[in-house]
CSV table of C-alpha atoms in Angstrom, one decimal:
chain,number,residue,atom,x,y,z
Y,20,MET,CA,124.4,53.4,66.9
Y,21,SER,CA,123.5,49.4,67.1
Y,22,LEU,CA,123.0,50.2,70.7
Y,23,LEU,CA,120.7,52.7,69.8
Y,24,LEU,CA,118.5,50.7,67.0
Y,25,ARG,CA,118.4,47.7,69.1
Y,26,ASN,CA,116.2,49.7,71.9
Y,27,ASN,CA,114.2,51.6,69.8
Y,28,GLY,CA,115.9,54.7,70.7
Y,29,ALA,CA,115.2,54.9,74.0
Y,30,ILE,CA,119.0,55.6,75.0
Y,31,LEU,CA,118.4,58.5,72.5
Y,32,LEU,CA,115.6,60.1,73.9
Y,33,LEU,CA,117.3,59.5,78.0
Y,34,MET,CA,120.3,61.2,76.3
Y,35,PHE,CA,117.9,64.2,75.2
Y,36,ASN,CA,116.2,64.3,78.9
Y,37,ILE,CA,119.7,64.5,80.7
Y,38,PHE,CA,120.8,66.7,78.0
Y,39,LEU,CA,118.0,68.6,78.8
Y,40,VAL,CA,118.2,69.4,82.3
Y,41,PHE,CA,122.0,69.5,82.5
Y,42,THR,CA,121.7,72.6,79.8
Y,43,GLY,CA,119.4,73.8,82.4
Y,44,ILE,CA,121.8,74.2,85.4
Y,45,GLY,CA,124.0,76.1,83.2
Y,46,LEU,CA,121.6,78.7,81.9
Y,47,VAL,CA,121.5,80.8,85.7
Y,48,ILE,CA,125.6,81.7,84.7
Y,49,PRO,CA,125.5,84.9,82.5
Y,50,ILE,CA,122.6,85.4,84.2
Y,51,MET,CA,123.0,85.7,87.5
Y,52,PRO,CA,124.5,89.1,87.8
Y,53,THR,CA,121.0,90.6,86.1
Y,54,TYR,CA,119.0,88.7,88.5
Y,55,MET,CA,121.2,90.4,91.7
Y,56,THR,CA,120.9,93.5,90.3
Y,57,GLU,CA,116.8,93.1,89.6
Y,58,LEU,CA,116.1,91.7,92.9
Y,59,ASN,CA,118.7,93.3,95.1
Y,60,ILE,CA,120.5,90.3,96.3
Y,61,ASN,CA,123.9,90.4,97.2
Y,62,GLY,CA,126.8,87.4,96.6
Y,63,SER,CA,125.7,85.1,100.3
Y,64,THR,CA,122.8,84.8,98.3
Y,65,VAL,CA,123.7,83.7,94.7
Y,66,GLY,CA,126.3,81.4,96.3
Y,67,MET,CA,123.3,80.5,98.6
Y,68,LEU,CA,121.2,79.9,95.5
Y,69,VAL,CA,123.9,77.3,93.7
Y,70,ALA,CA,124.5,75.6,96.8
Y,71,ALA,CA,120.8,74.9,97.5
Y,72,PHE,CA,120.8,73.1,94.1
Y,73,SER,CA,123.7,70.5,95.0
Y,74,LEU,CA,122.7,69.8,98.7
Y,75,THR,CA,118.7,68.9,97.3
Y,76,GLN,CA,120.6,66.7,95.1
Y,77,LEU,CA,122.7,65.2,97.7
Y,78,LEU,CA,119.6,64.4,99.7
Y,79,PHE,CA,117.3,63.2,98.0
Y,80,SER,CA,119.3,61.0,95.2
Y,81,PRO,CA,119.4,58.1,97.7
Y,82,LEU,CA,116.0,58.1,97.7
Y,83,ALA,CA,115.5,58.4,94.2
Y,84,GLY,CA,117.6,55.6,93.4
Y,85,ARG,CA,115.8,53.7,95.7
Y,86,LEU,CA,111.9,54.7,94.0
Y,87,SER,CA,113.2,53.8,90.8
Y,88,ASP,CA,113.9,50.4,91.8
Y,89,SER,CA,110.6,50.1,93.5
Y,90,VAL,CA,108.5,51.8,91.3
Y,91,GLY,CA,110.0,51.7,88.2
Y,92,ARG,CA,112.3,54.1,86.0
Y,93,LYS,CA,110.3,55.7,83.7
Y,94,LYS,CA,107.9,56.8,86.2
Y,95,ILE,CA,111.0,58.3,87.9
Y,96,ILE,CA,112.7,59.8,84.5
Y,97,ILE,CA,109.0,61.3,84.1
Y,98,SER,CA,108.3,62.8,87.8
Y,99,GLY,CA,112.3,64.3,87.4
Y,100,MET,CA,110.9,66.5,84.6
Y,101,ILE,CA,108.3,67.3,85.3
Y,102,VAL,CA,109.8,69.2,88.5
Y,103,PHE,CA,112.7,70.1,86.6
Y,104,ALA,CA,110.2,72.0,84.2
Y,105,LEU,CA,108.0,73.8,87.0
Y,106,SER,CA,111.4,74.6,88.4
Y,107,GLU,CA,112.8,76.3,86.3
Y,108,TRP,CA,109.2,78.2,84.9
Y,109,LEU,CA,109.2,79.0,88.9
Y,110,PHE,CA,112.9,80.2,88.3
Y,111,GLY,CA,111.9,82.4,85.1
Y,112,ALA,CA,109.1,84.4,87.7
Y,113,ALA,CA,110.4,84.3,90.6
Y,114,SER,CA,110.7,88.2,91.7
Y,115,THR,CA,111.0,87.3,95.7
Y,116,PRO,CA,114.4,85.8,96.9
Y,117,THR,CA,112.5,83.2,98.5
Y,118,LEU,CA,111.0,81.7,95.1
Y,119,LEU,CA,114.7,81.7,93.4
Y,120,PHE,CA,115.8,79.2,96.7
Y,121,ALA,CA,111.8,77.5,95.6
Y,122,ALA,CA,113.0,77.2,92.5
Y,123,ARG,CA,116.8,75.8,92.7
Y,124,MET,CA,115.4,73.8,95.2
Y,125,LEU,CA,112.8,72.1,92.7
Y,126,GLY,CA,115.4,71.8,90.2
Y,127,GLY,CA,118.0,69.8,92.6
Y,128,ILE,CA,115.2,67.5,93.2
Y,129,GLY,CA,114.6,66.6,89.4
Y,130,ALA,CA,117.7,66.3,89.1
Y,131,ALA,CA,118.0,63.8,92.0
Y,132,LEU,CA,115.1,61.9,90.3
Y,133,ILE,CA,116.5,61.4,86.7
Y,134,MET,CA,120.0,61.1,87.1
Y,135,PRO,CA,119.9,57.6,89.1
Y,136,ALA,CA,116.6,56.7,87.2
Y,137,ILE,CA,118.6,57.0,83.5
Y,138,MET,CA,121.6,55.5,84.8
Y,139,ALA,CA,119.9,52.4,85.7
Y,140,TYR,CA,117.6,52.2,82.7
Y,141,THR,CA,120.9,52.2,80.8
Y,142,ALA,CA,122.2,49.6,82.5
Y,143,ASP,CA,118.7,47.9,82.0
Y,144,VAL,CA,118.5,47.8,78.3
Y,145,THR,CA,122.6,46.8,77.9
Y,146,SER,CA,124.5,43.9,78.1
Y,147,ASN,CA,127.6,43.7,79.8
Y,148,GLU,CA,129.4,44.6,76.5
Y,149,GLU,CA,127.4,47.5,75.6
Y,150,ARG,CA,127.3,48.6,79.0
Y,151,ALA,CA,130.0,50.8,78.6
Y,152,ARG,CA,129.4,52.5,75.4
Y,153,GLY,CA,126.0,53.0,76.7
Y,154,MET,CA,127.3,54.9,80.0
Y,155,GLY,CA,129.6,56.8,77.5
Y,156,PHE,CA,126.2,58.0,75.3
Y,157,ILE,CA,124.2,59.4,78.6
Y,158,ASN,CA,127.5,61.0,79.6
Y,159,ALA,CA,128.4,63.0,76.5
Y,160,ALA,CA,125.2,64.1,77.0
Y,161,ILE,CA,125.8,65.4,80.3
Y,162,THR,CA,128.8,67.1,79.4
Y,163,THR,CA,127.3,69.0,75.9
Y,164,GLY,CA,124.5,70.0,78.8
Y,165,PHE,CA,127.0,71.5,80.7
Y,166,ILE,CA,128.9,73.0,77.8
Y,167,ILE,CA,126.0,74.8,75.9
Y,168,GLY,CA,124.0,75.6,78.9
Y,169,PRO,CA,125.6,78.6,79.4
Y,170,GLY,CA,125.9,79.8,75.5
Y,171,ILE,CA,122.2,78.9,75.8
Y,172,GLY,CA,121.7,80.8,78.5
Y,173,GLY,CA,123.4,84.2,77.2
Y,174,PHE,CA,121.9,83.9,74.1
Y,175,ILE,CA,118.2,83.8,74.6
Y,176,ALA,CA,118.7,86.3,77.4
Y,177,GLU,CA,118.7,88.9,74.3
Y,178,PHE,CA,115.2,88.6,73.7
Y,179,GLY,CA,114.2,89.0,77.5
Y,180,ILE,CA,116.6,87.7,80.4
Y,181,ARG,CA,113.5,85.6,82.0
Y,182,VAL,CA,112.6,83.6,78.7
Y,183,PRO,CA,115.8,81.2,79.4
Y,184,PHE,CA,113.8,80.0,81.7
Y,185,TYR,CA,110.3,79.8,80.1
Y,186,ALA,CA,111.4,78.2,77.2
Y,187,ALA,CA,113.3,75.8,79.3
Y,188,ALA,CA,110.8,74.8,80.9
Y,189,VAL,CA,108.5,74.3,78.0
Y,190,ALA,CA,110.9,71.8,76.5
Y,191,GLY,CA,111.5,69.4,80.0
Y,192,GLY,CA,107.5,69.9,79.9
Y,193,ILE,CA,107.5,68.3,76.4
Y,194,ALA,CA,110.1,66.2,76.9
Y,195,ALA,CA,108.2,64.2,79.9
Y,196,LEU,CA,105.3,64.1,77.2
Y,197,VAL,CA,107.4,62.6,74.6
Y,198,THR,CA,109.0,60.2,77.2
Y,199,LEU,CA,105.6,59.0,78.5
Y,200,ILE,CA,104.6,58.2,75.0
Y,201,LEU,CA,107.6,56.9,73.3
Y,202,LEU,CA,109.6,55.2,76.3
Y,203,PRO,CA,109.4,51.8,77.8
Y,204,GLU,CA,109.6,50.5,80.5
Y,205,SER,CA,113.0,48.3,81.4
Y,206,SER,CA,113.0,45.6,83.4
Y,207,ALA,CA,114.8,45.7,85.9
Y,208,LYS,CA,117.7,43.8,87.0
Y,209,GLN,CA,118.3,42.0,90.0
Y,210,GLU,CA,120.8,43.7,93.1
Y,211,ALA,CA,123.9,43.1,92.4
Y,212,PRO,CA,125.9,41.4,95.3
Y,213,THR,CA,127.5,43.0,97.6
Y,214,VAL,CA,131.0,44.2,96.9
Y,215,LEU,CA,133.3,42.2,99.5
Y,216,GLY,CA,130.5,41.6,101.9
Y,217,ARG,CA,129.7,45.4,102.5
Y,218,LYS,CA,126.7,46.3,103.3
Y,219,LYS,CA,124.4,48.9,101.9
Y,220,GLU,CA,125.4,52.0,103.8
Y,221,SER,CA,123.5,55.1,104.8
Y,222,LEU,CA,126.1,58.2,102.7
Y,223,PHE,CA,126.4,60.0,106.1
Y,224,LEU,CA,128.3,56.9,107.4
Y,225,GLN,CA,130.1,56.2,104.1
Y,226,LEU,CA,131.4,59.5,104.2
Y,227,ALA,CA,132.5,59.0,107.7
Y,228,ARG,CA,134.7,55.8,107.4
Y,229,SER,CA,135.9,56.8,103.6
Y,230,PHE,CA,139.1,58.6,105.5
Y,231,ARG,CA,140.2,55.1,106.4
Y,232,GLU,CA,140.6,54.5,102.8
Y,233,PRO,CA,143.4,54.6,100.4
Y,234,TYR,CA,141.8,56.6,98.3
Y,235,PHE,CA,141.0,59.3,101.0
Y,236,LEU,CA,143.4,62.2,99.6
Y,237,SER,CA,142.3,61.5,96.0
Y,238,LEU,CA,138.8,62.1,97.9
Y,239,VAL,CA,139.8,65.4,99.3
Y,240,ILE,CA,141.5,66.7,95.8
Y,241,VAL,CA,137.8,65.9,94.2
Y,242,PHE,CA,136.3,67.7,97.4
Y,243,VAL,CA,139.0,70.4,96.3
Y,244,LEU,CA,138.7,71.0,92.6
Y,245,SER,CA,134.6,70.9,93.1
Y,246,PHE,CA,135.4,73.7,95.6
Y,247,GLY,CA,137.2,75.9,93.8
Y,248,LEU,CA,135.7,75.2,90.3
Y,249,ALA,CA,132.1,75.7,92.1
Y,250,ASN,CA,134.4,79.2,93.6
Y,251,TYR,CA,135.5,80.3,90.1
Y,252,GLU,CA,132.3,79.7,88.2
Y,253,THR,CA,129.6,80.8,90.9
Y,254,VAL,CA,131.4,84.3,90.8
Y,255,PHE,CA,132.8,84.2,87.3
Y,256,GLY,CA,129.8,85.9,86.3
Y,257,LEU,CA,129.6,88.5,88.6
Y,258,PHE,CA,133.2,89.5,88.3
Y,259,VAL,CA,133.4,90.5,85.0
Y,260,ASP,CA,129.9,92.1,85.6
Y,261,HIS,CA,130.9,94.3,88.5
Y,262,LYS,CA,134.7,94.4,87.2
Y,263,PHE,CA,134.3,95.1,83.4
Y,264,GLY,CA,130.1,95.2,82.6
Y,265,PHE,CA,130.3,92.1,81.2
Y,266,THR,CA,126.8,91.2,79.4
Y,267,PRO,CA,125.4,87.9,79.6
Y,268,LYS,CA,126.0,87.6,75.7
Y,269,ASP,CA,129.7,87.9,76.4
Y,270,ILE,CA,129.6,85.7,79.7
Y,271,ALA,CA,127.9,83.3,77.8
Y,272,MET,CA,130.9,83.9,75.1
Y,273,ILE,CA,133.2,83.1,77.2
Y,274,ILE,CA,132.4,80.0,79.4
Y,275,THR,CA,131.1,78.0,76.4
Y,276,PHE,CA,134.6,78.5,74.8
Y,277,GLY,CA,136.6,77.2,77.3
Y,278,SER,CA,134.6,74.3,78.1
Y,279,ILE,CA,134.1,73.1,74.6
Y,280,ALA,CA,137.8,73.5,74.5
Y,281,GLY,CA,138.3,71.5,77.7
Y,282,ALA,CA,136.0,68.9,75.9
Y,283,VAL,CA,137.9,68.8,72.6
Y,284,VAL,CA,141.2,68.4,74.7
Y,285,GLN,CA,139.1,65.5,76.9
Y,286,ALA,CA,138.1,63.8,73.5
Y,287,THR,CA,141.1,63.8,71.5
Y,288,ILE,CA,144.6,64.0,73.0
Y,289,PHE,CA,143.4,63.5,77.0
Y,290,GLY,CA,144.7,60.0,76.9
Y,291,TRP,CA,147.6,60.8,74.9
Y,292,ILE,CA,148.6,63.1,77.6
Y,293,LEU,CA,147.9,60.5,80.3
Y,294,ASN,CA,149.7,57.8,79.0
Y,295,ARG,CA,152.6,60.2,78.9
Y,296,PHE,CA,153.3,61.9,81.8
Y,297,GLY,CA,150.7,59.6,83.9
Y,298,GLU,CA,148.3,60.3,86.7
Y,299,LYS,CA,150.1,61.6,89.4
Y,300,ARG,CA,152.1,64.3,87.0
Y,301,VAL,CA,148.9,65.2,85.5
Y,302,ILE,CA,146.6,65.7,88.8
Y,303,THR,CA,149.6,67.9,90.4
Y,304,LEU,CA,150.3,70.0,87.2
Y,305,SER,CA,146.6,70.8,86.7
Y,306,LEU,CA,145.6,71.9,90.2
Y,307,LEU,CA,149.2,74.2,90.2
Y,308,THR,CA,148.0,75.7,86.9
Y,309,ALA,CA,144.4,76.2,87.7
Y,310,GLY,CA,145.4,77.7,90.7
Y,311,ILE,CA,147.9,80.2,89.0
Y,312,CYS,CA,145.2,81.2,86.0
Y,313,ILE,CA,142.5,81.9,88.9
Y,314,LEU,CA,144.9,84.1,90.6
Y,315,LEU,CA,145.9,85.9,86.9
Y,316,THR,CA,142.1,86.5,86.5
Y,317,LEU,CA,142.4,89.1,89.2
Y,318,PHE,CA,145.4,91.4,87.0
Y,319,VAL,CA,143.9,90.5,83.1
Y,320,HIS,CA,142.0,93.6,82.4
Y,321,LYS,CA,141.8,92.8,78.1
Y,322,TYR,CA,138.8,91.1,77.0
Y,323,TRP,CA,141.2,88.5,75.2
Y,324,LEU,CA,143.1,88.0,77.8
Y,325,ILE,CA,140.6,86.9,80.7
Y,326,PHE,CA,139.3,84.9,77.4
Y,327,LEU,CA,142.7,83.0,77.5
Y,328,VAL,CA,143.0,82.9,81.3
Y,329,THR,CA,139.6,80.9,81.5
Y,330,PHE,CA,140.6,79.2,78.4
Y,331,LEU,CA,143.3,77.4,80.3
Y,332,VAL,CA,141.3,77.5,83.8
Y,333,PHE,CA,138.5,74.9,82.3
Y,334,LEU,CA,141.3,72.7,80.3
Y,335,SER,CA,143.0,72.2,83.4
Y,336,ILE,CA,139.9,70.9,85.1
Y,337,ASP,CA,138.8,69.3,82.2
Y,338,ILE,CA,142.5,67.5,82.4
Y,339,LEU,CA,142.2,67.4,86.0
Y,340,ARG,CA,138.9,65.7,86.1
Y,341,PRO,CA,139.6,62.3,84.3
Y,342,ALA,CA,142.9,61.5,85.8
Y,343,ILE,CA,141.6,61.5,89.4
Y,344,GLY,CA,138.8,59.4,88.6
Y,345,THR,CA,141.6,57.2,86.9
Y,346,GLN,CA,143.4,57.2,89.7
Y,347,MET,CA,140.9,55.9,92.2
Y,348,SER,CA,139.6,53.7,89.6
Y,349,LYS,CA,143.3,52.0,89.9
Y,350,LEU,CA,142.7,52.4,94.2
Y,351,ALA,CA,139.2,51.2,94.0
Y,352,LYS,CA,140.3,47.7,92.4
Y,353,ASP,CA,136.8,45.4,92.8
Y,354,GLN,CA,135.2,48.4,94.6
Y,355,GLN,CA,134.3,50.4,91.2
Y,356,GLY,CA,131.0,51.3,92.4
Y,357,TYR,CA,131.5,51.8,95.9
Y,358,VAL,CA,134.2,54.3,95.5
Y,359,ALA,CA,132.2,56.2,92.1
Y,360,GLY,CA,129.3,56.8,95.0
Y,361,LEU,CA,131.7,58.4,97.0
Y,362,ASN,CA,133.7,60.6,94.5
Y,363,SER,CA,129.8,61.9,93.8
Y,364,ALA,CA,129.0,62.5,97.0
Y,365,TYR,CA,132.9,64.2,97.5
Y,366,THR,CA,132.0,66.2,94.2
Y,367,SER,CA,128.4,66.9,95.7
Y,368,LEU,CA,129.8,68.5,99.5
Y,369,GLY,CA,132.6,70.6,96.9
Y,370,ASN,CA,129.4,71.8,94.9
Y,371,ILE,CA,127.9,73.2,98.0
Y,372,ALA,CA,130.9,74.6,99.8
Y,373,GLY,CA,132.2,76.5,97.0
Y,374,PRO,CA,129.0,79.1,96.4
Y,375,LEU,CA,128.8,79.3,99.7
Y,376,VAL,CA,132.1,80.5,100.4
Y,377,ALA,CA,132.9,82.4,97.4
Y,378,GLY,CA,129.1,84.6,97.4
Y,379,TYR,CA,130.3,85.5,101.3
Y,380,LEU,CA,133.8,86.6,100.6
Y,381,PHE,CA,132.6,88.3,96.8
Y,382,ASP,CA,130.5,90.6,99.8
Y,383,LEU,CA,133.8,91.6,101.3
Y,384,ASP,CA,135.4,92.1,98.3
Y,385,ILE,CA,135.1,91.1,95.1
Y,386,ASN,CA,139.0,89.6,94.3
Y,387,TYR,CA,138.2,87.4,97.3
Y,388,PRO,CA,136.9,84.4,96.1
Y,389,TYR,CA,139.8,84.2,93.5
Y,390,ILE,CA,141.9,84.5,95.7
Y,391,ALA,CA,141.0,81.9,98.7
Y,392,ALA,CA,139.8,79.6,95.3
Y,393,SER,CA,143.5,80.1,94.2
Y,394,ILE,CA,145.0,79.0,97.7
Y,395,VAL,CA,143.0,76.0,98.0
Y,396,LEU,CA,144.0,74.5,94.8
Y,397,ILE,CA,148.1,75.6,95.2
Y,398,LEU,CA,147.8,74.2,98.8
Y,399,CYS,CA,146.1,70.6,97.2
Y,400,PHE,CA,148.8,70.7,94.5
Y,401,PHE,CA,151.6,70.6,97.7
Y,402,LEU,CA,148.7,67.7,99.1
Y,403,ALA,CA,148.7,65.9,95.6
Y,404,MET,CA,153.0,65.8,95.6
Y,405,ARG,CA,153.1,65.2,98.9
Y,406,ALA,CA,150.0,61.7,98.4
Y,407,GLY,CA,152.3,60.6,95.2
Y,408,ARG,CA,154.7,58.1,97.2
Y,409,ALA,CA,151.6,57.1,99.3
Y,410,TRP,CA,149.2,55.9,95.7
Y,411,SER,CA,152.4,54.4,94.1
Y,412,ALA,CA,153.0,53.0,97.5
Y,413,THR,CA,149.4,51.8,97.6
Y,414,GLU,CA,149.0,50.7,94.3
Y,415,ALA,CA,152.1,48.2,94.2
Y,416,VAL,CA,150.7,46.6,97.6
Y,417,MET,CA,146.9,46.3,95.4
Y,418,ASN,CA,148.9,44.7,92.6
Y,419,GLU,CA,150.4,42.2,94.4
Y,420,ARG,CA,147.4,41.2,96.0
C-alpha cells in the first residue's frame, strides 16, 4: 500500500485503466452468439473478429512502446483510453460485420497503446525494490479484468445486448478524462543497456531467430497453450448456445466461475504445487488435463457437468501459464526482458491462429474445434515429455557458467 501512497495514487489509476480495458475485452465472449444471430454471421467471421484484435495489438505494440518513450507515457495512456472507448461504442452500434471488424481492430490498437505505456510508467515511478510489487498490482488488475469481463457482459446484457459496450465506452471516456486531470507525467528513465550486447531487433527477426534459443520448446508450448485456449474460448459461447440454448448469463457464470477458481489457486497454493512437483511435471500434467477435459466437453450434457469440465480446463491453463513462465525464466538467465517479449509475441500468435482455426472448424461441425484443440494439447503433452530432458540438460549447463 505504501507504493500507492507515495505516488499519489498513480499506480491505482493505472490499475483502473488497465482493468477497464481487459474487462472490455472479455465483454464480447457471452454476447457473441446473439450478435452472430442478429447479424447473420458464421463461425469463421467470429474467429476472424477475435483474431483481428490480437493481430492489431501485436503489430502496434512495438510502435506504441517507442511513442511512449518519445512523447510521454501520459499522452499515450490517454490516447489509448480514448481509442478503447471509441472501439467499445462502435462495437455496440455496429449493424454490419465490417463495423464489427473496425471496432475490434480499434480495440487492439487501444490495448497496444495502453499496455506498454502503463508498464513503462510503473517502472518510471518505482524503485528497483518496489518494481516487482508495482508490476504485480498491474498484472492483478489485468487478471481481474479478464476474470470478470465475461460475467459483467453476461449480466448487463439482461438490459439489452448492446448495453455492455455502451457502458464500457462511457467508462473508458470517463477514465481518460480522470487520467488527464489527475495523472502526473512520469520522468522516463534512461534506456537500460542492451543485454549481452543484443541490439534492438524487429519483432519478425526475433521470431525468426527464436528457434535457435534453448527455450524454443518452451515458446512452442506457449504458442500451443494460447492456441488451444483461444480456440476453446472463441467457440465456447457459440457451442453451448447452439447445443444447449444457453443464455449470455449462463455462459458468463460458467466462464467467470472457472476463471475465479483458477485465480484463487494461483494466489494460494500454486507456489506449493510448483515446489512440490517441479515445473516440468506440472507443465506436462496440465497439458494432458486440459486436452482431456476439452475433449470431454463434447460428451457432457448436464449443466453441472459442463460447469465442472470448464472449471478443470481453466484451472489447468491457469496453472500452466505461470509454470511455463517460471521454466522460461530459469532458462533465460540474464535475457529476461528479451524472453518476456518473445513470450508475449508467441502468446499473441496463438491468440491469432486459435480463433481463425476455431471459427473455420465450427462452420464445418460444432464439435471440430474442440477435437482439434484437444489433439493439439495432447500432442504438446508428448512434446513436453520429450523436452523435459532437454530442459534439465540446458539448466545444468547454464548453472555451471
